[in-house]
Amino acid sequence: MLLRTRLLDSKQLEQVRATQTEGVRLDQVAVQLGFLSEETALQALAKEVGVEFIDLVTAEIDLDLLKDFPPRFVHREMLFPIRRSNGFLTVATSDPFNLYPLDELSVATGLTVVPVLASREEIAKRIKNHLGVGSETIDSLLAQTTDDRIELDQPIDDDAELSQMAQEPSVVRLVNEILLEAIELRASDVHIESQHSGLRVRYRIDGVLHVQPMPPEIHRFQAAIISRLKIMSRLNIAERRLPQDGRIQLRTGGREVDIRVSVIPTINGEGIVLRLLDKGAMEFKLGKLGMEPDLYAKFRELIQLPHGIILVTGPTGSGKSTTLYSALLEIKSDETKIITTEDPVEYQLDGINQIQVHPKIGLTFGTSLRSILRHDPDIILVGEIRDLETAENAIQASLTGHLVFSTLHTNDAAGAYTRLVDMGLEPFLVSSTVEAVMAQRLVRTLCKHCKQPYHPADDELPADFPRDALGSNPLYRAVGCRECRQVGYRGRVGLYELLVTSEEIRQLSHERVSSWAIQKAAVSRGMRTLRDDGWVKVIDGRTTVDEVLRVTKGKIEA
């Protein structure tokens, strides 16, 4: 059939037969070898055996059928109910030749089972979406939980018993599934929250939180899941009254994933946030962060200055560390010595000396910076300027001939000058050492496979949108497809606002003027604000108006 439908040629068929192992169909081997897609193979099979092929993404599914559908057929045999009508039950399968579970299902339900073909990957996605990650593991856990003493939604005082439960293979597997699913979905954070109604799991993907479907029974194993995560991150499982921080290091599929763990006590139990740092997925290249060509060229000039301070500002999770790491790797060479002091060291960079601060033992940004200067560096990265001591040491380093990079928490670039003065620095020191401030945000980029062009009505656009620059060109909106998991967005790009300290800006900073006055002066000299940079990316079709409105602030008329 594969030859007749020209899905394979004779040479490919020989290769497939040579690779085939017992119990695996030829078409499945061909899919594994990349000769054809699973969907193409199943469509051909459907015609051959006379069954319907359906796309589960667009198919109408009666989800009420899942309530009474035997779980073992879903998890063990990968069967998914579609609809029921006049004594017939339509069920999706990816294997039309495995007839025994279909017959067994017919006996179990008393209905005539009608199979339709769908891809195994789409069936697996539907199971996760509607039954939740780890639902099969929950079934096995419930089967094991025959002892009434283990009611994990109640506080457990016996830590030995809880520790033992957390080490059960099914609990270990359940936690692993939650972590692996987060890594597969490119989540940056996993939020495991204790609610009055039970456990809620949310993944932050491309900067936005998504509730992850979970089996309703999962809250019974809440304490065991939290204890397992504490054991993995070497925390005290008996301490439930104080916040704790730890770290988990995983290796999956040849990739190293570093997970920072934070546990806090809440009124309904403990809440955990896991920050996932996928070392294999990170690429620190300044040219690929989304800077417009003119801004990129100017920033490259700035990072090659012999001395001074360059600041990157923005809220947590806006990509500041990625920008700074990319800048360091851009200027790294055998002739320069680069030392960083960070809290924590998120990624280890070859050829760069990195220090992890430990405030509990007195190793702060300020104290480590004093020691760094004795090691004859050319370039210094300070993770964050948090206090006057760190700010003074950074200023001193720049005055003694070093190029200093750091981050600051301000809403825009102009606010960095006033923030440093508010910390207690002399205005003349700030104005003479700060060479530039880059403010940034991250917006989600449109999925290339499903973005949809449209011509907006005038009242659909914000007042400050540059209508003249758009002309008659279309904008794009998010739709959602299989490639982006129905979200409409995949990946993120940076919005940037680069304020270079000109003589006018130095004078204004020295005079302690407001950040608004500094920004106004910078814009008059051609600075593109975060909002303006966002509109450039909207017009280019990289993101949407909604995304720019979500992360940037426009002018509010009095």
Coordinates of C-alpha atoms in Angstrom, one line a residue:
M1 CA 0.0 0.0 0.0
L2 CA 2.8 2.4 0.9
L3 CA 4.5 1.7 -2.5
R4 CA 1.2 1.8 -4.4
T5 CA 0.3 5.3 -3.0
R6 CA 3.9 6.4 -3.6
L7 CA 4.4 7.3 0.0
L8 CA 7.6 5.3 -0.1
D9 CA 9.9 4.2 -3.0
S10 CA 11.4 0.7 -3.1
K11 CA 14.8 1.9 -1.7
Q12 CA 13.1 3.6 1.3
L13 CA 11.0 0.5 1.8
E14 CA 14.2 -1.6 2.0
Q15 CA 15.6 0.8 4.6
V16 CA 12.4 0.7 6.6
R17 CA 12.3 -3.2 6.6
A18 CA 15.9 -3.3 7.7
T19 CA 15.1 -1.0 10.7
Q20 CA 11.8 -2.6 11.6
T21 CA 11.5 -4.4 15.0
E22 CA 8.9 -6.9 16.1
G23 CA 5.5 -5.4 16.9
V24 CA 6.1 -2.1 15.0
R25 CA 4.2 -1.4 11.8
L26 CA 6.2 -0.5 8.6
D27 CA 4.4 2.9 8.3
Q28 CA 5.4 3.7 12.0
V29 CA 9.0 2.9 11.2
A30 CA 8.8 5.1 8.1
V31 CA 7.5 8.0 10.2
Q32 CA 10.3 7.5 12.8
L33 CA 12.9 7.7 9.9
G34 CA 11.3 10.9 8.6
F35 CA 10.2 9.5 5.2
L36 CA 6.6 10.7 5.8
S37 CA 4.4 12.3 8.4
E38 CA 2.2 10.3 10.7
E39 CA -0.8 12.2 9.4
T40 CA 0.0 11.3 5.8
A41 CA 0.4 7.6 6.7
L42 CA -2.8 7.4 8.7
Q43 CA -4.8 9.2 5.9
A44 CA -3.6 6.5 3.4
L45 CA -4.4 3.8 5.9
A46 CA -7.8 5.2 6.5
K47 CA -8.6 4.9 2.8
E48 CA -7.1 1.4 2.6
V49 CA -9.2 -0.1 5.5
G50 CA -12.3 2.0 4.9
V51 CA -12.4 4.1 8.1
E52 CA -12.6 7.9 8.5
F53 CA -9.6 10.0 9.3
I54 CA -10.3 13.0 11.6
D55 CA -8.3 16.0 12.7
L56 CA -8.8 16.3 16.5
V57 CA -7.9 20.0 16.4
T58 CA -11.1 20.9 14.5
A59 CA -13.3 17.9 15.3
E60 CA -16.4 18.3 17.4
I61 CA -16.0 16.2 20.5
D62 CA -18.6 15.3 23.2
L63 CA -16.4 15.8 26.3
D64 CA -19.2 14.5 28.6
L65 CA -18.4 11.0 27.3
L66 CA -15.1 11.1 29.3
K67 CA -17.0 11.0 32.6
D68 CA -18.1 7.4 32.2
F69 CA -15.3 6.3 29.8
P70 CA -13.1 3.5 31.3
P71 CA -9.7 5.2 32.1
R72 CA -7.7 2.1 31.2
F73 CA -8.7 2.4 27.5
V74 CA -7.6 6.0 27.4
H75 CA -4.2 5.5 29.0
R76 CA -3.3 2.0 28.1
E77 CA -4.7 1.8 24.6
M78 CA -4.7 5.5 23.6
L79 CA -8.4 5.4 22.7
F80 CA -10.4 8.7 22.9
P81 CA -14.2 9.0 22.7
I82 CA -15.6 11.4 20.1
R83 CA -19.4 11.0 20.0
R84 CA -22.2 8.7 20.9
S85 CA -25.4 8.2 18.8
N86 CA -28.1 5.5 18.4
G87 CA -26.1 2.9 20.3
F88 CA -22.8 3.7 18.4
L89 CA -19.7 5.0 20.1
T90 CA -17.2 6.7 17.8
V91 CA -13.6 6.4 19.2
A92 CA -10.3 7.8 17.9
T93 CA -7.4 5.5 17.6
S94 CA -4.0 5.7 15.9
D95 CA -3.8 1.9 15.2
P96 CA -6.6 0.5 13.0
F97 CA -5.2 -3.1 13.3
N98 CA -5.3 -3.3 17.1
L99 CA -8.9 -4.7 17.3
Y100 CA -8.8 -6.4 20.7
P101 CA -9.2 -3.2 22.8
L102 CA -12.1 -2.1 20.5
D103 CA -13.9 -5.4 21.1
E104 CA -13.2 -5.2 24.8
L105 CA -14.5 -1.6 24.9
S106 CA -17.7 -2.7 23.1
V107 CA -18.3 -5.3 25.8
A108 CA -17.5 -2.9 28.7
T109 CA -19.9 -0.1 27.4
G110 CA -22.6 -2.3 25.7
L111 CA -22.3 -0.1 22.6
T112 CA -21.1 -0.7 19.0
V113 CA -17.7 0.8 18.7
V114 CA -16.9 2.7 15.5
P115 CA -13.1 3.5 15.2
V116 CA -11.8 6.6 13.4
L117 CA -8.2 7.4 12.8
A118 CA -6.3 10.3 14.4
S119 CA -2.6 11.0 15.0
R120 CA -1.2 9.6 18.2
E121 CA 0.3 13.0 19.1
E122 CA -3.1 14.7 18.8
I123 CA -4.8 11.9 20.9
A124 CA -2.0 12.4 23.6
K125 CA -2.6 16.2 23.6
R126 CA -6.4 15.7 24.0
I127 CA -5.8 13.3 26.9
K128 CA -3.5 15.9 28.6
N129 CA -5.9 18.8 27.9
H130 CA -9.0 17.1 29.2
L131 CA -7.8 14.6 31.8
G132 CA -4.7 16.5 32.9
V133 CA -1.0 15.8 33.0
G134 CA -0.2 12.7 35.0
S135 CA -3.8 11.4 35.0
E136 CA -2.7 7.9 34.4
T137 CA -0.3 8.2 37.4
I138 CA -3.1 9.5 39.6
D139 CA -5.1 6.4 38.7
S140 CA -2.3 4.1 39.9
L141 CA -1.8 6.2 43.0
L142 CA -5.5 6.0 43.9
A143 CA -5.3 2.2 43.3
Q144 CA -2.5 2.0 45.8
T145 CA -4.2 4.3 48.4
T146 CA -6.3 1.8 50.2
D147 CA -5.2 2.8 53.7
D148 CA -7.5 5.5 55.2
R149 CA -4.6 7.0 57.1
I150 CA -3.3 8.6 54.0
E151 CA -5.6 11.5 53.4
L152 CA -3.1 14.0 52.0
D153 CA -5.5 17.0 51.9
Q154 CA -5.3 17.0 55.7
P155 CA -2.1 18.2 57.5
I156 CA 0.2 15.3 58.2
D157 CA 2.3 15.4 61.4
D158 CA 4.3 12.3 60.8
D159 CA 7.1 13.5 58.6
A160 CA 8.6 10.1 58.3
E161 CA 5.3 8.9 56.8
L162 CA 5.1 11.9 54.5
S163 CA 8.7 11.5 53.4
Q164 CA 8.0 7.8 52.6
M165 CA 4.9 8.8 50.6
A166 CA 6.9 11.4 48.6
Q167 CA 9.4 8.8 47.6
E168 CA 6.7 6.4 46.2
P169 CA 7.4 5.6 42.5
S170 CA 4.0 6.9 41.4
V171 CA 4.6 10.3 43.2
V172 CA 8.1 10.5 41.8
R173 CA 6.6 9.8 38.3
L174 CA 3.8 12.3 38.7
V175 CA 6.2 15.2 39.7
N176 CA 8.5 14.2 36.8
E177 CA 5.6 14.4 34.4
I178 CA 4.7 17.9 35.6
L179 CA 8.3 19.0 35.1
L180 CA 8.8 17.3 31.7
E181 CA 5.5 18.8 30.4
A182 CA 6.7 22.3 31.5
I183 CA 10.0 21.8 29.7
E184 CA 8.3 20.5 26.6
L185 CA 5.9 23.6 26.5
R186 CA 8.9 26.0 26.9
A187 CA 7.6 27.2 30.2
S188 CA 9.8 29.6 32.2
D189 CA 8.0 29.1 35.5
V190 CA 5.8 26.5 37.1
H191 CA 3.4 27.8 39.8
I192 CA 2.1 25.0 42.1
E193 CA -0.5 26.8 44.3
S194 CA -2.4 25.5 47.3
Q195 CA -6.0 26.7 47.0
H196 CA -9.0 26.1 49.2
S197 CA -10.4 23.9 46.4
G198 CA -7.2 21.9 46.0
L199 CA -4.0 22.2 44.0
R200 CA -3.7 24.4 41.0
V201 CA -0.8 24.2 38.5
R202 CA 0.0 27.0 36.1
Y203 CA 2.8 27.3 33.5
R204 CA 4.2 30.7 32.5
I205 CA 4.7 30.4 28.7
D206 CA 6.1 33.3 26.8
G207 CA 5.4 35.6 29.8
V208 CA 1.7 34.6 30.2
L209 CA 0.3 32.2 32.8
H210 CA -1.7 29.2 31.6
V211 CA -3.7 26.9 33.9
Q212 CA -2.6 23.4 33.3
P213 CA -5.4 20.8 33.2
M214 CA -4.9 18.3 36.1
P215 CA -7.0 15.4 37.3
P216 CA -9.4 16.6 40.1
E217 CA -8.0 13.8 42.4
I218 CA -4.6 15.4 42.4
H219 CA -5.3 17.6 45.5
R220 CA -5.4 14.4 47.6
F221 CA -1.6 14.1 46.9
Q222 CA -0.9 17.8 47.5
A223 CA 1.4 17.3 50.5
A224 CA 3.3 14.4 48.8
I225 CA 3.9 16.4 45.7
I226 CA 5.2 19.4 47.6
S227 CA 7.4 17.1 49.8
R228 CA 8.8 15.4 46.7
L229 CA 9.8 18.8 45.3
K230 CA 11.4 19.7 48.6
I231 CA 13.4 16.5 48.7
M232 CA 14.5 17.1 45.1
S233 CA 15.7 20.6 46.0
R234 CA 17.3 19.5 49.3
L235 CA 14.9 21.5 51.5
N236 CA 13.6 20.7 55.0
I237 CA 10.2 18.8 54.4
A238 CA 9.3 19.3 58.1
E239 CA 9.5 23.2 57.9
R240 CA 6.1 24.5 56.7
R241 CA 6.0 27.9 58.4
L242 CA 9.0 29.7 56.8
P243 CA 9.9 30.4 53.2
Q244 CA 12.6 28.2 51.7
D245 CA 14.7 28.4 48.6
G246 CA 16.5 25.6 46.8
R247 CA 17.7 24.2 43.5
I248 CA 17.1 21.2 41.3
Q249 CA 19.4 20.1 38.4
L250 CA 17.9 17.9 35.8
R251 CA 19.1 16.3 32.6
T252 CA 16.5 15.3 30.0
G253 CA 17.0 14.3 26.4
G254 CA 20.6 15.4 26.6
R255 CA 19.6 18.9 27.8
E256 CA 20.6 20.3 31.2
V257 CA 17.8 22.2 33.0
D258 CA 18.5 24.1 36.1
I259 CA 15.4 24.7 38.3
R260 CA 15.3 27.4 41.1
V261 CA 12.7 26.5 43.7
S262 CA 11.0 28.9 46.1
V263 CA 8.5 27.7 48.7
I264 CA 6.2 30.0 50.7
P265 CA 3.6 29.3 53.4
T266 CA 0.1 30.4 52.5
I267 CA -3.2 30.0 54.5
N268 CA -4.2 27.0 52.4
G269 CA -0.8 25.2 52.5
E270 CA 2.5 25.8 50.8
G271 CA 2.9 27.4 47.4
I272 CA 5.9 26.5 45.2
V273 CA 7.3 28.4 42.2
L274 CA 9.9 26.7 40.0
R275 CA 12.0 28.9 37.7
L276 CA 13.2 26.7 34.8
L277 CA 16.5 27.6 33.1
D278 CA 16.9 25.4 30.1
K279 CA 20.6 25.8 29.3
G280 CA 20.3 23.9 26.0
A281 CA 17.6 26.1 24.7
M282 CA 19.3 29.5 25.4
E283 CA 21.2 31.3 22.7
F284 CA 23.0 34.5 23.7
K285 CA 23.3 36.4 20.5
L286 CA 22.8 40.2 20.6
G287 CA 21.7 40.3 16.9
K288 CA 18.8 37.9 17.5
L289 CA 17.1 39.7 20.4
G290 CA 14.9 41.8 18.2
M291 CA 16.7 45.2 18.3
E292 CA 16.0 47.4 15.3
P293 CA 19.2 47.8 13.1
D294 CA 19.9 51.4 14.1
L295 CA 19.5 50.7 17.8
Y296 CA 21.6 47.5 17.5
A297 CA 24.4 49.4 15.8
K298 CA 24.3 52.1 18.5
F299 CA 24.3 49.6 21.4
R300 CA 27.2 47.7 19.9
E301 CA 29.2 51.0 19.9
L302 CA 28.3 51.6 23.5
I303 CA 29.3 48.2 24.8
Q304 CA 32.8 48.7 23.4
L305 CA 33.5 51.9 25.3
P306 CA 36.6 51.8 27.5
H307 CA 34.9 52.9 30.7
G308 CA 31.5 54.1 32.1
I309 CA 28.3 52.5 33.3
I310 CA 25.7 51.0 31.0
L311 CA 22.4 50.1 32.7
V312 CA 19.6 47.8 31.5
T313 CA 16.2 48.4 33.2
G314 CA 12.8 46.7 33.3
P315 CA 10.7 44.5 35.6
T316 CA 11.5 40.9 36.6
G317 CA 11.3 38.6 33.6
S318 CA 11.8 41.3 30.9
G319 CA 15.0 39.7 29.5
K320 CA 17.6 42.0 31.2
S321 CA 20.0 39.2 32.0
T322 CA 19.8 37.8 28.5
T323 CA 20.6 41.2 27.0
L324 CA 23.6 41.6 29.3
Y325 CA 24.9 38.1 28.8
S326 CA 24.6 38.6 25.0
A327 CA 26.5 41.9 25.3
L328 CA 29.3 40.3 27.3
L329 CA 29.7 37.4 24.8
E330 CA 29.7 39.9 21.9
I331 CA 32.7 41.8 23.4
K332 CA 34.5 38.8 25.0
S333 CA 38.0 38.3 23.8
D334 CA 41.4 36.9 25.0
E335 CA 42.6 40.4 25.6
T336 CA 39.9 41.4 28.1
K337 CA 39.1 40.1 31.5
I338 CA 35.4 40.0 32.4
I339 CA 34.2 39.4 36.0
T340 CA 30.5 39.2 37.0
T341 CA 28.8 39.2 40.4
E342 CA 25.3 37.8 40.3
D343 CA 22.4 36.6 42.5
P344 CA 22.0 33.9 41.3
V345 CA 24.3 32.9 38.5
E346 CA 21.7 31.9 36.0
Y347 CA 23.9 30.6 33.2
Q348 CA 27.6 29.7 33.2
L349 CA 29.5 31.4 30.4
D350 CA 32.8 30.2 29.1
G351 CA 35.7 32.6 29.4
I352 CA 33.9 34.8 32.0
N353 CA 34.6 34.8 35.7
Q354 CA 31.3 34.6 37.6
I355 CA 30.7 35.2 41.3
Q356 CA 27.7 34.0 43.2
V357 CA 26.8 36.4 46.0
H358 CA 25.8 35.1 49.4
P359 CA 24.3 37.8 51.5
K360 CA 23.9 35.5 54.6
I361 CA 27.7 35.3 54.9
G362 CA 28.3 38.9 54.0
L363 CA 29.2 38.4 50.3
T364 CA 26.9 41.1 48.8
F365 CA 27.1 43.0 45.5
G366 CA 28.9 45.8 47.2
T367 CA 31.5 43.7 49.0
S368 CA 32.2 41.4 46.0
L369 CA 32.6 44.5 43.8
R370 CA 35.4 45.9 46.1
S371 CA 37.3 42.6 45.8
I372 CA 36.7 42.3 42.0
L373 CA 38.6 45.6 41.5
R374 CA 41.7 44.0 42.9
H375 CA 41.6 41.3 40.2
D376 CA 42.4 43.7 37.4
P377 CA 39.2 43.4 35.3
D378 CA 38.4 45.3 32.1
I379 CA 34.7 44.7 32.2
I380 CA 32.5 44.2 35.2
L381 CA 28.8 43.0 35.4
V382 CA 26.9 43.7 38.6
G383 CA 23.7 41.7 38.7
E384 CA 21.7 44.5 40.2
I385 CA 22.2 47.9 41.8
R386 CA 20.0 47.5 44.9
D387 CA 21.5 49.9 47.4
L388 CA 23.8 52.9 47.9
E389 CA 26.9 50.8 48.7
T390 CA 26.6 48.8 45.4
A391 CA 25.9 52.0 43.5
E392 CA 28.9 53.8 45.0
N393 CA 31.2 50.9 44.2
A394 CA 29.9 50.7 40.6
I395 CA 30.5 54.5 40.2
Q396 CA 34.0 54.1 41.7
A397 CA 34.8 51.2 39.3
S398 CA 33.7 53.2 36.2
L399 CA 35.8 56.3 37.4
T400 CA 38.9 54.1 37.7
G401 CA 38.7 53.0 34.0
H402 CA 36.3 50.0 34.0
L403 CA 33.3 49.4 31.8
V404 CA 30.4 48.4 34.2
F405 CA 27.2 46.7 33.2
S406 CA 24.3 46.4 35.6
T407 CA 20.5 46.3 35.9
L408 CA 18.0 48.5 37.7
H409 CA 14.3 48.3 38.4
T410 CA 12.7 51.3 36.8
N411 CA 9.8 51.6 34.4
D412 CA 11.6 53.5 31.7
A413 CA 15.2 54.5 30.7
A414 CA 14.9 58.1 32.0
G415 CA 13.9 56.9 35.5
A416 CA 17.3 55.3 36.0
Y417 CA 19.0 58.7 36.5
T418 CA 16.5 59.9 39.2
R419 CA 16.5 56.4 40.8
L420 CA 20.3 56.5 41.4
V421 CA 20.1 60.1 42.8
D422 CA 17.3 58.9 45.1
M423 CA 19.6 56.2 46.4
G424 CA 21.9 58.9 47.7
L425 CA 24.4 59.3 44.8
E426 CA 25.6 62.8 44.0
P427 CA 23.9 64.0 40.7
F428 CA 27.3 65.0 39.2
L429 CA 28.6 61.5 39.6
V430 CA 25.6 60.0 38.0
S431 CA 25.7 62.4 35.0
S432 CA 29.4 61.9 34.5
T433 CA 29.5 58.1 34.7
V434 CA 26.3 56.7 33.2
E435 CA 26.9 56.4 29.4
A436 CA 23.5 54.9 28.5
V437 CA 20.3 53.3 29.8
M438 CA 18.4 50.6 27.9
A439 CA 14.8 49.9 29.1
Q440 CA 13.2 46.7 27.7
R441 CA 10.1 44.6 27.7
L442 CA 9.2 41.3 26.1
V443 CA 6.2 40.8 23.8
R444 CA 4.9 37.5 22.3
T445 CA 5.6 37.0 18.6
L446 CA 2.8 35.8 16.3
C447 CA 2.8 32.2 15.2
K448 CA 4.1 32.1 11.6
H449 CA 1.7 29.3 10.6
C450 CA -1.6 30.9 11.6
K451 CA -1.3 34.7 11.9
Q452 CA -4.1 36.4 10.0
P453 CA -3.9 39.7 8.1
Y454 CA -6.6 42.3 8.6
H455 CA -7.2 46.0 8.0
P456 CA -8.2 47.6 11.3
A457 CA -10.8 50.3 11.5
D458 CA -9.5 53.6 12.8
D459 CA -11.2 53.3 16.1
E460 CA -9.6 49.9 16.7
L461 CA -6.1 51.5 16.9
P462 CA -4.8 53.5 20.0
A463 CA -4.5 57.2 19.6
D464 CA -0.7 57.1 19.5
F465 CA -0.5 54.4 16.8
P466 CA 1.5 55.7 13.7
R467 CA -1.2 55.4 11.1
D468 CA 0.9 57.1 8.4
A469 CA 3.7 54.5 8.8
L470 CA 1.1 51.7 8.3
G471 CA -0.4 53.2 5.1
S472 CA -2.5 50.6 3.3
N473 CA -0.5 47.6 4.7
P474 CA -2.4 45.1 6.8
L475 CA -1.8 44.3 10.5
Y476 CA -1.9 40.7 11.8
R477 CA -3.9 39.1 14.5
A478 CA -3.4 35.9 16.6
V479 CA -5.6 32.9 15.6
G480 CA -4.2 29.7 17.0
C481 CA -3.3 26.4 15.3
R482 CA -1.6 23.0 16.0
E483 CA 1.9 24.5 15.8
C484 CA 1.3 27.1 18.6
R485 CA -1.1 24.9 20.6
Q486 CA -4.1 27.1 19.8
V487 CA -2.5 30.2 21.5
G488 CA -1.7 32.2 18.3
Y489 CA 1.8 33.2 19.6
R490 CA 5.1 31.3 19.7
G491 CA 8.3 32.8 21.2
R492 CA 9.0 36.4 22.3
V493 CA 10.9 39.4 21.0
G494 CA 12.3 42.4 22.9
L495 CA 11.0 46.0 22.8
Y496 CA 13.9 48.4 23.5
E497 CA 14.3 52.1 24.5
L498 CA 17.9 53.2 24.4
L499 CA 18.7 56.5 26.1
V500 CA 22.3 57.7 25.3
T501 CA 23.6 60.2 27.8
S502 CA 24.2 63.3 25.7
E503 CA 25.5 66.6 27.0
E504 CA 21.9 67.9 27.4
I505 CA 20.9 64.7 29.4
R506 CA 24.0 65.1 31.6
Q507 CA 23.1 68.7 32.4
L508 CA 19.5 67.8 33.2
S509 CA 20.6 64.9 35.4
H510 CA 23.0 67.2 37.2
E511 CA 20.2 69.6 37.8
R512 CA 18.0 66.9 39.5
V513 CA 15.1 67.4 37.0
S514 CA 12.3 64.8 36.8
S515 CA 12.5 61.7 34.8
W516 CA 9.7 63.0 32.6
A517 CA 11.8 66.0 31.6
I518 CA 14.8 63.8 30.8
Q519 CA 12.6 61.5 28.7
K520 CA 11.0 64.5 26.8
A521 CA 14.5 65.8 26.0
A522 CA 15.6 62.3 24.8
V523 CA 12.6 61.9 22.6
S524 CA 13.1 65.3 21.0
R525 CA 16.6 64.1 20.1
G526 CA 15.2 61.0 18.3
M527 CA 14.9 58.4 21.0
R528 CA 12.4 55.7 20.2
T529 CA 10.3 54.8 23.3
L530 CA 9.3 51.3 24.3
R531 CA 5.8 52.0 22.9
D532 CA 7.2 53.3 19.6
D533 CA 9.4 50.3 19.2
G534 CA 6.4 48.1 19.8
W535 CA 4.5 49.8 17.0
V536 CA 7.4 49.2 14.6
K537 CA 7.1 45.4 15.4
V538 CA 3.3 45.5 15.0
I539 CA 3.6 47.1 11.5
D540 CA 6.3 44.5 10.6
G541 CA 3.8 41.8 11.4
R542 CA 5.9 40.3 14.3
T543 CA 3.4 41.0 17.1
T544 CA 0.0 42.4 17.7
V545 CA -1.5 45.7 19.0
D546 CA -2.9 43.9 22.0
E547 CA 0.6 42.6 23.0
V548 CA 2.1 46.1 22.9
L549 CA -0.8 47.5 24.9
R550 CA -0.2 44.7 27.5
V551 CA 3.4 45.6 28.3
T552 CA 3.8 49.3 27.6
K553 CA 2.1 52.5 28.9
G554 CA 0.9 55.2 26.7
K555 CA 0.3 58.9 27.5
I556 CA -2.7 59.5 29.7
E557 CA -4.3 62.8 29.0
A558 CA -5.3 64.9 32.0

